[in-house]
GROMACS .gro file of C-alpha atoms in nm:
model
  464
    1MET     CA    1  -0.716  -1.515   5.309
    2LYS     CA    2  -1.004  -1.776   5.310
    3LYS     CA    3  -0.767  -2.041   5.463
    4ILE     CA    4  -0.668  -1.815   5.752
    5ILE     CA    5  -0.993  -1.706   5.870
    6VAL     CA    6  -1.117  -2.081   5.843
    7SER     CA    7  -0.809  -2.197   6.071
    8LEU     CA    8  -0.870  -1.948   6.311
    9GLY     CA    9  -1.248  -2.030   6.320
   10LEU     CA   10  -1.148  -2.389   6.419
   11ALA     CA   11  -0.968  -2.228   6.767
   12LEU     CA   12  -1.320  -2.080   6.850
   13ALA     CA   13  -1.367  -1.982   7.222
   14LEU     CA   14  -1.675  -2.124   7.419
   15VAL     CA   15  -1.800  -2.341   7.144
   16ALA     CA   16  -1.861  -2.705   7.214
   17CYS     CA   17  -1.578  -2.890   7.247
   18ASN     CA   18  -1.698  -3.206   6.997
   19ASP     CA   19  -1.548  -3.413   6.726
   20ARG     CA   20  -1.565  -3.081   6.468
   21LEU     CA   21  -1.309  -2.940   6.681
   22ASN     CA   22  -1.098  -3.218   6.671
   23ILE     CA   23  -1.045  -3.260   6.295
   24GLU     CA   24  -0.714  -3.130   6.174
   25PRO     CA   25  -0.774  -2.926   5.866
   26ARG     CA   26  -0.553  -3.057   5.570
   27GLN     CA   27  -0.542  -2.716   5.367
   28SER     CA   28  -0.502  -2.463   5.632
   29VAL     CA   29  -0.230  -2.232   5.798
   30ASP     CA   30  -0.199  -2.345   6.183
   31ALA     CA   31  -0.363  -2.061   6.384
   32ALA     CA   32  -0.079  -1.994   6.586
   33THR     CA   33   0.170  -1.918   6.300
   34ALA     CA   34  -0.108  -1.759   6.050
   35LEU     CA   35  -0.053  -1.438   6.174
   36SER     CA   36   0.316  -1.381   6.102
   37SER     CA   37   0.323  -1.050   5.903
   38ALA     CA   38   0.133  -0.722   5.802
   39GLN     CA   39  -0.021  -0.895   5.520
   40ASP     CA   40  -0.143  -1.181   5.721
   41ILE     CA   41  -0.283  -0.941   5.967
   42GLU     CA   42  -0.462  -0.766   5.670
   43SER     CA   43  -0.586  -1.074   5.524
   44ALA     CA   44  -0.765  -1.152   5.867
   45ILE     CA   45  -0.929  -0.821   5.894
   46ILE     CA   46  -1.057  -0.829   5.553
   47GLY     CA   47  -1.204  -1.200   5.620
   48ALA     CA   48  -1.357  -1.073   5.947
   49TYR     CA   49  -1.531  -0.804   5.730
   50GLY     CA   50  -1.653  -1.080   5.527
   51VAL     CA   51  -1.820  -1.266   5.794
   52LEU     CA   52  -2.041  -0.964   5.926
   53PRO     CA   53  -2.273  -0.987   5.627
   54GLY     CA   54  -2.262  -1.369   5.587
   55VAL     CA   55  -2.144  -1.531   5.271
   56GLN     CA   56  -2.367  -1.788   5.062
   57GLY     CA   57  -2.173  -2.115   5.085
   58GLY     CA   58  -1.880  -1.956   5.244
   59GLY     CA   59  -1.877  -2.226   5.531
   60LEU     CA   60  -1.738  -1.999   5.789
   61ALA     CA   61  -2.104  -1.798   5.816
   62ASP     CA   62  -2.398  -1.766   5.646
   63ALA     CA   63  -2.624  -1.474   5.787
   64GLU     CA   64  -2.602  -1.486   6.137
   65LEU     CA   65  -2.484  -1.116   6.189
   66TYR     CA   66  -2.545  -0.828   5.988
   67GLY     CA   67  -2.670  -0.998   5.671
   68THR     CA   68  -2.990  -1.107   5.862
   69ASN     CA   69  -2.997  -1.192   6.204
   70LEU     CA   70  -2.864  -0.862   6.391
   71ASN     CA   71  -3.119  -0.709   6.196
   72LEU     CA   72  -3.427  -0.950   6.184
   73LEU     CA   73  -3.428  -1.108   6.559
   74ALA     CA   74  -3.455  -0.763   6.694
   75GLU     CA   75  -3.766  -0.670   6.467
   76LEU     CA   76  -3.938  -1.019   6.533
   77LEU     CA   77  -3.869  -0.997   6.932
   78ALA     CA   78  -4.100  -0.689   6.893
   79SER     CA   79  -4.336  -0.787   6.616
   80ASP     CA   80  -4.649  -0.654   6.782
   81ASP     CA   81  -4.866  -0.437   6.587
   82TYR     CA   82  -4.570  -0.418   6.351
   83VAL     CA   83  -4.487  -0.714   6.113
   84ALA     CA   84  -4.593  -1.092   6.123
   85TRP     CA   85  -4.354  -1.394   6.043
   86ARG     CA   86  -4.538  -1.574   5.744
   87GLY     CA   87  -4.225  -1.833   5.673
   88THR     CA   88  -4.197  -2.184   5.719
   89PHE     CA   89  -3.875  -2.149   5.954
   90GLN     CA   90  -3.942  -2.269   6.295
   91GLY     CA   91  -3.656  -2.053   6.434
   92TYR     CA   92  -3.779  -1.739   6.340
   93ARG     CA   93  -4.149  -1.821   6.408
   94GLU     CA   94  -4.028  -1.918   6.788
   95VAL     CA   95  -3.852  -1.591   6.807
   96THR     CA   96  -4.169  -1.392   6.692
   97ASN     CA   97  -4.383  -1.567   6.932
   98ARG     CA   98  -4.142  -1.509   7.212
   99GLN     CA   99  -4.145  -1.908   7.254
  100MET     CA  100  -3.797  -1.992   7.231
  101LEU     CA  101  -3.626  -2.333   7.316
  102ALA     CA  102  -3.279  -2.373   7.403
  103THR     CA  103  -3.183  -2.526   7.088
  104ASN     CA  104  -3.350  -2.242   6.909
  105SER     CA  105  -3.129  -2.259   6.537
  106GLU     CA  106  -3.104  -1.867   6.539
  107ALA     CA  107  -2.998  -1.833   6.899
  108GLN     CA  108  -2.750  -2.068   6.819
  109ARG     CA  109  -2.568  -1.945   6.483
  110THR     CA  110  -2.598  -1.619   6.592
  111TRP     CA  111  -2.383  -1.691   6.929
  112VAL     CA  112  -2.134  -1.863   6.726
  113THR     CA  113  -2.068  -1.681   6.470
  114ALA     CA  114  -2.040  -1.368   6.692
  115TYR     CA  115  -1.752  -1.524   6.896
  116GLN     CA  116  -1.567  -1.656   6.538
  117VAL     CA  117  -1.543  -1.272   6.498
  118ILE     CA  118  -1.441  -1.232   6.859
  119ASN     CA  119  -1.155  -1.463   6.840
  120VAL     CA  120  -1.028  -1.353   6.484
  121ALA     CA  121  -1.024  -0.983   6.662
  122ASN     CA  122  -0.835  -1.147   6.970
  123ASN     CA  123  -0.585  -1.326   6.743
  124ILE     CA  124  -0.519  -1.004   6.538
  125LEU     CA  125  -0.456  -0.808   6.884
  126GLY     CA  126  -0.248  -1.087   6.991
  127ALA     CA  127  -0.032  -1.058   6.680
  128LEU     CA  128   0.015  -0.690   6.661
  129ASP     CA  129   0.390  -0.708   6.771
  130LYS     CA  130   0.440  -0.876   6.418
  131ILE     CA  131   0.377  -0.523   6.276
  132GLN     CA  132   0.705  -0.277   6.261
  133ASP     CA  133   0.512   0.018   6.142
  134ALA     CA  134   0.361   0.221   6.418
  135GLY     CA  135   0.097   0.380   6.196
  136SER     CA  136  -0.016   0.031   6.035
  137ARG     CA  137  -0.023  -0.138   6.398
  138ALA     CA  138  -0.259   0.137   6.552
  139GLU     CA  139  -0.509   0.099   6.227
  140PHE     CA  140  -0.512  -0.298   6.305
  141GLU     CA  141  -0.557  -0.244   6.651
  142GLY     CA  142  -0.836   0.024   6.598
  143GLU     CA  143  -1.017  -0.223   6.371
  144ALA     CA  144  -1.007  -0.540   6.578
  145ARG     CA  145  -1.107  -0.333   6.886
  146PHE     CA  146  -1.417  -0.205   6.674
  147LEU     CA  147  -1.468  -0.552   6.552
  148ARG     CA  148  -1.463  -0.722   6.908
  149GLY     CA  149  -1.677  -0.438   7.080
  150ILE     CA  150  -1.974  -0.440   6.826
  151MET     CA  151  -1.994  -0.811   6.870
  152TYR     CA  152  -1.978  -0.810   7.253
  153PHE     CA  153  -2.232  -0.514   7.225
  154GLU     CA  154  -2.474  -0.721   7.012
  155LEU     CA  155  -2.428  -1.000   7.239
  156VAL     CA  156  -2.483  -0.858   7.562
  157ARG     CA  157  -2.822  -0.708   7.407
  158PHE     CA  158  -2.935  -1.044   7.271
  159TYR     CA  159  -2.822  -1.292   7.568
  160GLY     CA  160  -2.836  -1.039   7.878
  161LEU     CA  161  -3.126  -0.881   8.035
  162PRO     CA  162  -3.152  -0.499   7.935
  163TRP     CA  163  -2.886  -0.260   8.098
  164GLY     CA  164  -3.076  -0.099   8.397
  165THR     CA  165  -3.276  -0.424   8.530
  166ARG     CA  166  -3.045  -0.434   8.845
  167ALA     CA  167  -2.935  -0.128   8.982
  168ASP     CA  168  -2.571  -0.245   8.955
  169ASN     CA  169  -2.624  -0.411   8.608
  170SER     CA  170  -2.487  -0.769   8.784
  171GLN     CA  171  -2.737  -0.988   8.577
  172PRO     CA  172  -2.528  -1.257   8.363
  173GLY     CA  173  -2.418  -1.104   8.026
  174VAL     CA  174  -2.199  -1.322   7.799
  175PRO     CA  175  -1.857  -1.457   7.864
  176LEU     CA  176  -1.561  -1.221   7.790
  177VAL     CA  177  -1.310  -1.373   7.583
  178LEU     CA  178  -0.990  -1.127   7.553
  179ARG     CA  179  -0.722  -1.345   7.478
  180PRO     CA  180  -0.605  -1.529   7.140
  181THR     CA  181  -0.730  -1.897   7.109
  182LEU     CA  182  -0.447  -2.056   6.935
  183SER     CA  183  -0.510  -2.448   7.032
  184GLN     CA  184  -0.790  -2.728   7.072
  185GLU     CA  185  -0.695  -2.689   7.452
  186GLN     CA  186  -0.748  -2.321   7.470
  187ALA     CA  187  -1.067  -2.382   7.274
  188ALA     CA  188  -1.190  -2.611   7.551
  189GLU     CA  189  -1.138  -2.383   7.868
  190THR     CA  190  -1.469  -2.324   7.983
  191ARG     CA  191  -1.567  -1.975   8.128
  192ALA     CA  192  -1.857  -1.837   8.336
  193ARG     CA  193  -2.058  -1.546   8.195
  194ASN     CA  194  -1.956  -1.183   8.284
  195THR     CA  195  -2.191  -0.955   8.417
  196VAL     CA  196  -2.358  -0.681   8.190
  197ALA     CA  197  -2.170  -0.429   8.379
  198GLU     CA  198  -1.853  -0.586   8.291
  199VAL     CA  199  -1.916  -0.657   7.914
  200TYR     CA  200  -2.057  -0.302   7.869
  201THR     CA  201  -1.717  -0.189   8.012
  202GLN     CA  202  -1.513  -0.396   7.751
  203VAL     CA  203  -1.735  -0.280   7.466
  204LEU     CA  204  -1.685   0.112   7.581
  205ASP     CA  205  -1.305   0.029   7.628
  206ASP     CA  206  -1.278  -0.116   7.288
  207LEU     CA  207  -1.471   0.127   7.089
  208THR     CA  208  -1.322   0.431   7.283
  209LYS     CA  209  -0.970   0.329   7.176
  210ALA     CA  210  -1.094   0.250   6.839
  211SER     CA  211  -1.241   0.586   6.793
  212THR     CA  212  -0.909   0.722   6.881
  213LEU     CA  213  -0.664   0.471   6.642
  214LEU     CA  214  -0.854   0.438   6.360
  215PRO     CA  215  -0.843   0.712   6.038
  216ASN     CA  216  -1.085   0.935   5.950
  217ASP     CA  217  -1.142   0.801   5.635
  218ASN     CA  218  -1.067   0.417   5.611
  219GLY     CA  219  -1.210   0.350   5.289
  220LEU     CA  220  -1.483   0.082   5.274
  221ARG     CA  221  -1.360  -0.025   5.625
  222ALA     CA  222  -1.469   0.101   5.981
  223ASP     CA  223  -1.303   0.408   6.071
  224LYS     CA  224  -1.311   0.673   6.343
  225TYR     CA  225  -1.678   0.769   6.293
  226SER     CA  226  -1.790   0.430   6.250
  227ALA     CA  227  -1.666   0.357   6.616
  228LEU     CA  228  -1.825   0.678   6.731
  229GLY     CA  229  -2.148   0.574   6.570
  230PHE     CA  230  -2.154   0.268   6.775
  231LEU     CA  231  -2.055   0.460   7.072
  232SER     CA  232  -2.356   0.677   7.028
  233ARG     CA  233  -2.585   0.363   7.041
  234VAL     CA  234  -2.411   0.195   7.347
  235TYR     CA  235  -2.452   0.524   7.556
  236LEU     CA  236  -2.810   0.565   7.444
  237GLN     CA  237  -2.862   0.198   7.561
  238GLN     CA  238  -2.720   0.322   7.892
  239ALA     CA  239  -2.913   0.638   7.913
  240ASP     CA  240  -2.595   0.811   7.923
  241TYR     CA  241  -2.749   1.097   7.693
  242ALA     CA  242  -2.440   1.342   7.725
  243LYS     CA  243  -2.175   1.103   7.632
  244ALA     CA  244  -2.451   0.981   7.346
  245LEU     CA  245  -2.465   1.331   7.254
  246ASN     CA  246  -2.110   1.379   7.237
  247ALA     CA  247  -2.047   1.084   7.010
  248ALA     CA  248  -2.313   1.189   6.807
  249ASN     CA  249  -2.231   1.526   6.730
  250GLN     CA  250  -1.840   1.458   6.652
  251ILE     CA  251  -1.978   1.276   6.349
  252LEU     CA  252  -2.204   1.548   6.252
  253GLN     CA  253  -1.959   1.814   6.302
  254SER     CA  254  -1.724   1.640   6.077
  255ASN     CA  255  -1.876   1.753   5.787
  256GLN     CA  256  -1.828   1.404   5.601
  257PHE     CA  257  -2.189   1.290   5.640
  258ARG     CA  258  -2.496   1.420   5.499
  259LEU     CA  259  -2.866   1.330   5.441
  260ASN     CA  260  -2.938   1.165   5.071
  261PRO     CA  261  -3.184   1.365   4.903
  262GLY     CA  262  -3.451   1.054   4.892
  263VAL     CA  263  -3.542   0.841   5.169
  264ALA     CA  264  -3.466   0.546   4.954
  265ASP     CA  265  -3.124   0.631   4.831
  266VAL     CA  266  -2.895   0.500   5.103
  267PHE     CA  267  -3.097   0.165   5.039
  268ARG     CA  268  -3.048   0.186   4.675
  269ASN     CA  269  -2.689   0.310   4.635
  270LYS     CA  270  -2.391   0.192   4.794
  271ASN     CA  271  -2.170   0.377   5.019
  272THR     CA  272  -2.359   0.691   4.999
  273ALA     CA  273  -2.272   1.034   5.206
  274GLU     CA  274  -2.550   0.935   5.460
  275SER     CA  275  -2.364   0.578   5.542
  276VAL     CA  276  -2.156   0.616   5.871
  277PHE     CA  277  -2.110   0.251   5.865
  278GLU     CA  278  -2.195   0.013   5.591
  279ILE     CA  279  -2.141  -0.373   5.529
  280GLN     CA  280  -2.007  -0.445   5.188
  281GLU     CA  281  -2.196  -0.729   4.973
  282ASN     CA  282  -2.218  -0.783   4.618
  283THR     CA  283  -2.360  -1.058   4.394
  284GLN     CA  284  -2.097  -1.290   4.481
  285ASN     CA  285  -2.083  -1.208   4.856
  286ASN     CA  286  -2.404  -1.190   5.016
  287PRO     CA  287  -2.607  -1.402   5.251
  288GLY     CA  288  -2.768  -1.605   4.963
  289THR     CA  289  -3.087  -1.569   4.758
  290THR     CA  290  -3.309  -1.897   4.894
  291ASN     CA  291  -3.313  -1.911   5.252
  292ASP     CA  292  -3.093  -1.655   5.429
  293GLY     CA  293  -3.040  -1.281   5.393
  294LEU     CA  294  -3.256  -0.963   5.453
  295THR     CA  295  -3.368  -0.960   5.071
  296THR     CA  296  -3.467  -1.332   5.101
  297PHE     CA  297  -3.682  -1.255   5.395
  298TYR     CA  298  -3.804  -0.914   5.367
  299ALA     CA  299  -3.858  -0.888   5.005
  300SER     CA  300  -4.189  -1.026   4.783
  301ILE     CA  301  -4.121  -0.825   4.466
  302PRO     CA  302  -4.333  -0.902   4.142
  303ALA     CA  303  -4.058  -1.042   3.883
  304GLY     CA  304  -4.206  -1.174   3.576
  305GLY     CA  305  -4.476  -1.324   3.733
  306ALA     CA  306  -4.264  -1.491   4.007
  307ALA     CA  307  -4.163  -1.296   4.339
  308VAL     CA  308  -3.798  -1.191   4.455
  309GLY     CA  309  -3.785  -1.282   4.804
  310ARG     CA  310  -3.952  -1.506   5.016
  311GLY     CA  311  -4.206  -1.250   5.185
  312ASP     CA  312  -4.156  -1.395   5.509
  313VAL     CA  313  -4.179  -1.058   5.702
  314GLN     CA  314  -4.510  -0.906   5.627
  315VAL     CA  315  -4.574  -0.559   5.759
  316LEU     CA  316  -4.888  -0.519   5.922
  317ASN     CA  317  -5.141  -0.257   5.759
  318GLY     CA  318  -5.137  -0.056   6.087
  319PHE     CA  319  -4.782   0.034   6.079
  320VAL     CA  320  -4.792   0.124   5.725
  321GLU     CA  321  -5.115   0.353   5.803
  322SER     CA  322  -4.913   0.538   6.111
  323TYR     CA  323  -4.722   0.717   5.842
  324ALA     CA  324  -4.897   1.022   5.702
  325PRO     CA  325  -5.040   0.992   5.367
  326THR     CA  326  -4.765   1.270   5.254
  327ASP     CA  327  -4.493   1.102   5.395
  328ASN     CA  328  -4.245   0.985   5.119
  329ARG     CA  329  -4.134   0.699   5.333
  330ARG     CA  330  -4.496   0.541   5.294
  331GLU     CA  331  -4.494   0.565   4.925
  332ASP     CA  332  -4.116   0.456   4.896
  333LEU     CA  333  -4.046   0.227   5.134
  334PHE     CA  334  -4.339  -0.003   5.140
  335TYR     CA  335  -4.519  -0.183   4.867
  336ILE     CA  336  -4.767  -0.454   4.806
  337GLY     CA  337  -4.622  -0.785   4.732
  338VAL     CA  338  -4.698  -1.050   4.563
  339LYS     CA  339  -4.705  -1.306   4.849
  340GLY     CA  340  -5.059  -1.418   5.010
  341ALA     CA  341  -5.385  -1.296   4.892
  342GLY     CA  342  -5.522  -0.927   4.988
  343THR     CA  343  -5.332  -0.627   5.055
  344ARG     CA  344  -5.005  -0.745   5.215
  345TYR     CA  345  -4.735  -0.491   5.248
  346TYR     CA  346  -4.357  -0.520   5.266
  347SER     CA  347  -4.064  -0.308   5.344
  348GLY     CA  348  -3.898  -0.169   5.063
  349LYS     CA  349  -3.573  -0.106   5.225
  350TRP     CA  350  -3.424  -0.447   5.155
  351THR     CA  351  -3.475  -0.545   4.776
  352ASP     CA  352  -3.149  -0.620   4.632
  353PHE     CA  353  -2.941  -0.958   4.731
  354GLY     CA  354  -2.607  -0.798   4.611
  355GLY     CA  355  -2.706  -0.456   4.787
  356ASN     CA  356  -2.479  -0.293   5.065
  357VAL     CA  357  -2.651  -0.309   5.445
  358PRO     CA  358  -2.623   0.031   5.582
  359VAL     CA  359  -2.579  -0.019   5.985
  360ILE     CA  360  -2.555   0.329   6.097
  361ARG     CA  361  -2.681   0.610   5.896
  362VAL     CA  362  -2.676   1.013   5.941
  363ALA     CA  363  -3.038   1.005   5.995
  364GLU     CA  364  -3.007   0.805   6.311
  365ILE     CA  365  -2.731   1.011   6.445
  366LEU     CA  366  -2.949   1.343   6.380
  367LEU     CA  367  -3.235   1.188   6.571
  368THR     CA  368  -3.000   1.078   6.867
  369ARG     CA  369  -2.877   1.432   6.893
  370ALA     CA  370  -3.204   1.569   6.883
  371GLU     CA  371  -3.320   1.321   7.164
  372CYS     CA  372  -3.033   1.359   7.396
  373ASN     CA  373  -3.053   1.743   7.332
  374LEU     CA  374  -3.417   1.741   7.465
  375ARG     CA  375  -3.338   1.525   7.749
  376LEU     CA  376  -3.029   1.734   7.882
  377ASN     CA  377  -3.228   2.052   7.778
  378SER     CA  378  -2.946   2.205   7.548
  379ALA     CA  379  -2.846   2.250   7.219
  380VAL     CA  380  -2.514   2.110   7.122
  381GLY     CA  381  -2.438   2.138   6.752
  382ALA     CA  382  -2.809   2.223   6.658
  383ALA     CA  383  -3.147   2.274   6.821
  384PRO     CA  384  -3.379   1.932   6.861
  385ALA     CA  385  -3.608   2.110   6.608
  386GLU     CA  386  -3.344   2.135   6.353
  387ASP     CA  387  -3.198   1.788   6.348
  388LEU     CA  388  -3.557   1.653   6.388
  389ASN     CA  389  -3.693   1.878   6.080
  390ALA     CA  390  -3.399   1.765   5.862
  391VAL     CA  391  -3.530   1.415   5.866
  392ARG     CA  392  -3.911   1.515   5.843
  393THR     CA  393  -3.846   1.751   5.558
  394ARG     CA  394  -3.658   1.513   5.354
  395ALA     CA  395  -3.972   1.262   5.390
  396GLY     CA  396  -4.172   1.539   5.275
  397LEU     CA  397  -4.332   1.647   5.611
  398ALA     CA  398  -4.414   1.976   5.752
  399PRO     CA  399  -4.175   2.091   5.998
  400VAL     CA  400  -4.229   2.084   6.401
  401ALA     CA  401  -4.141   2.414   6.554
  402ASN     CA  402  -4.124   2.321   6.937
  403PRO     CA  403  -4.075   1.942   6.918
  404THR     CA  404  -4.123   1.714   7.235
  405LEU     CA  405  -3.920   1.396   7.322
  406ALA     CA  406  -4.239   1.197   7.191
  407ASP     CA  407  -4.219   1.358   6.856
  408VAL     CA  408  -3.836   1.241   6.800
  409LEU     CA  409  -3.909   0.911   6.946
  410GLN     CA  410  -4.192   0.871   6.701
  411GLU     CA  411  -3.977   0.995   6.387
  412ARG     CA  412  -3.730   0.731   6.515
  413ARG     CA  413  -3.986   0.435   6.514
  414LEU     CA  414  -4.060   0.553   6.148
  415GLU     CA  415  -3.729   0.652   5.982
  416LEU     CA  416  -3.552   0.339   6.134
  417ALA     CA  417  -3.803   0.058   6.116
  418PHE     CA  418  -3.688  -0.265   6.008
  419GLU     CA  419  -3.296  -0.183   6.044
  420GLY     CA  420  -3.260  -0.373   6.336
  421LEU     CA  421  -3.317  -0.136   6.642
  422ARG     CA  422  -3.706  -0.204   6.739
  423ILE     CA  423  -3.643  -0.430   7.024
  424HIS     CA  424  -3.352  -0.269   7.197
  425ASP     CA  425  -3.511   0.075   7.169
  426ILE     CA  426  -3.834  -0.099   7.339
  427LYS     CA  427  -3.577  -0.200   7.650
  428ARG     CA  428  -3.387   0.133   7.674
  429LEU     CA  429  -3.716   0.302   7.668
  430ARG     CA  430  -3.839   0.070   7.945
  431GLN     CA  431  -4.179   0.011   7.696
  432ASN     CA  432  -4.353  -0.305   7.643
  433ALA     CA  433  -4.330  -0.540   7.389
  434GLY     CA  434  -4.705  -0.651   7.351
  435THR     CA  435  -4.776  -0.758   7.692
  436LEU     CA  436  -4.444  -0.817   7.782
  437PRO     CA  437  -4.272  -0.581   8.010
  438TRP     CA  438  -3.891  -0.441   7.862
  439ASN     CA  439  -3.704  -0.660   8.085
  440SER     CA  440  -3.907  -0.993   8.069
  441PRO     CA  441  -3.678  -1.316   8.021
  442ARG     CA  442  -3.881  -1.395   7.719
  443LEU     CA  443  -3.726  -1.095   7.546
  444VAL     CA  444  -3.388  -1.235   7.593
  445LEU     CA  445  -3.231  -1.540   7.363
  446PRO     CA  446  -3.127  -1.860   7.513
  447ILE     CA  447  -2.798  -1.924   7.577
  448PRO     CA  448  -2.740  -2.205   7.314
  449LYS     CA  449  -2.781  -2.546   7.460
  450SER     CA  450  -2.482  -2.685   7.311
  451GLU     CA  451  -2.274  -2.426   7.488
  452ILE     CA  452  -2.439  -2.519   7.825
  453ASP     CA  453  -2.384  -2.862   7.767
  454ALA     CA  454  -2.024  -2.832   7.675
  455ASN     CA  455  -1.960  -2.564   7.963
  456THR     CA  456  -2.072  -2.636   8.308
  457GLN     CA  457  -1.986  -2.236   8.425
  458LEU     CA  458  -2.258  -2.139   8.214
  459VAL     CA  459  -2.601  -2.059   8.359
  460GLN     CA  460  -2.869  -2.071   8.157
  461ASN     CA  461  -3.117  -1.773   8.117
  462GLU     CA  462  -3.460  -1.788   8.282
  463GLY     CA  463  -3.730  -1.986   8.115
  464TYR     CA  464  -3.476  -2.204   7.899
   0.00000   0.00000   0.00000
């Protein structure tokens, strides 16, 4: 499995055409012939899932995606009155201060690894004719489209000005690569950036098809409801509240998911009933315990006089105090760590190096349905108060009889803190990040300089 994924990784689209790409691997399968059977394709899919969290020492990825950066970068870009970066890594400090350079290491590795996953998905889609069984072929297509769709969604949100910046969303997004890259010549081809509108169209096409092709239950891999969960996010980002509501309601009406009893349960246990899509990790397969990973950066846990985690992300006292004193989340999901003098708070969501990463969970879907119903003056699936109060009651808070949109959005900020949504919510709600407006170029990551140098068709983002 690793050989297949590594060889496909050598045929990346839109990475610099340099000496690395000209090395012929001695112990790998040629990308053009690697996927010759259903077993090969399934191995490639499993390998692609392994890239999403990042594997310590895995070579293909460290923690560029859901294992760290797709979460952490979204939180640090909106750090005002929220968190402080106390670590020594310059790339993250630049992100927090919104003073990134075109050579920013985190922008570079996130871009490259997301395109690695996209290329694996493209290779799978290009090899579907090798599968005779129609049911298996549909499932594999659904998984590949799911993986490609979520990667383009993450890329366009980080590297393009947000949806709505222009009326027609013609601002530059990211290059769309939709065919397999099977040779060094194809890898060397250059492409311009597609518009944000074009990228969102492709994301919706992939995820919509994935939601129809994937089974209702696919074990530990993406299923129909995983695709619907991301569709609800995409539509919410576009302010298409009717469609976001429909996707969220399908998940909740399936009766396959429910809130856990405790606010910390989904972060302390794997694959609970609250999890709609979850990244699988364990003690061997995780982003690391030293210089990468959500637990590494967020945690500062006393352990025999030492500390578990680097404690690089400190939660500001004012944000902790924005939770009511009786809120279970304040008690169970924050703690005073061992890094630094005085009272320094840290998030209690990421405390286990081998723990899974819940990416979409029922609490988010409930709040999405409540927000959309409020905006549309409807009660599809449930009244807004019912969905909001399910989250509040679990947190030990009194119900709100007639909630406003502000009530739901505030609950969203509190419930989903440190889960990779903060800057994206600020942008879709057209709020400020500190003194910067929602569509400021400083809230957009630079296109990596190595990509600009290798591809004359790529236009750099403003300010870089």
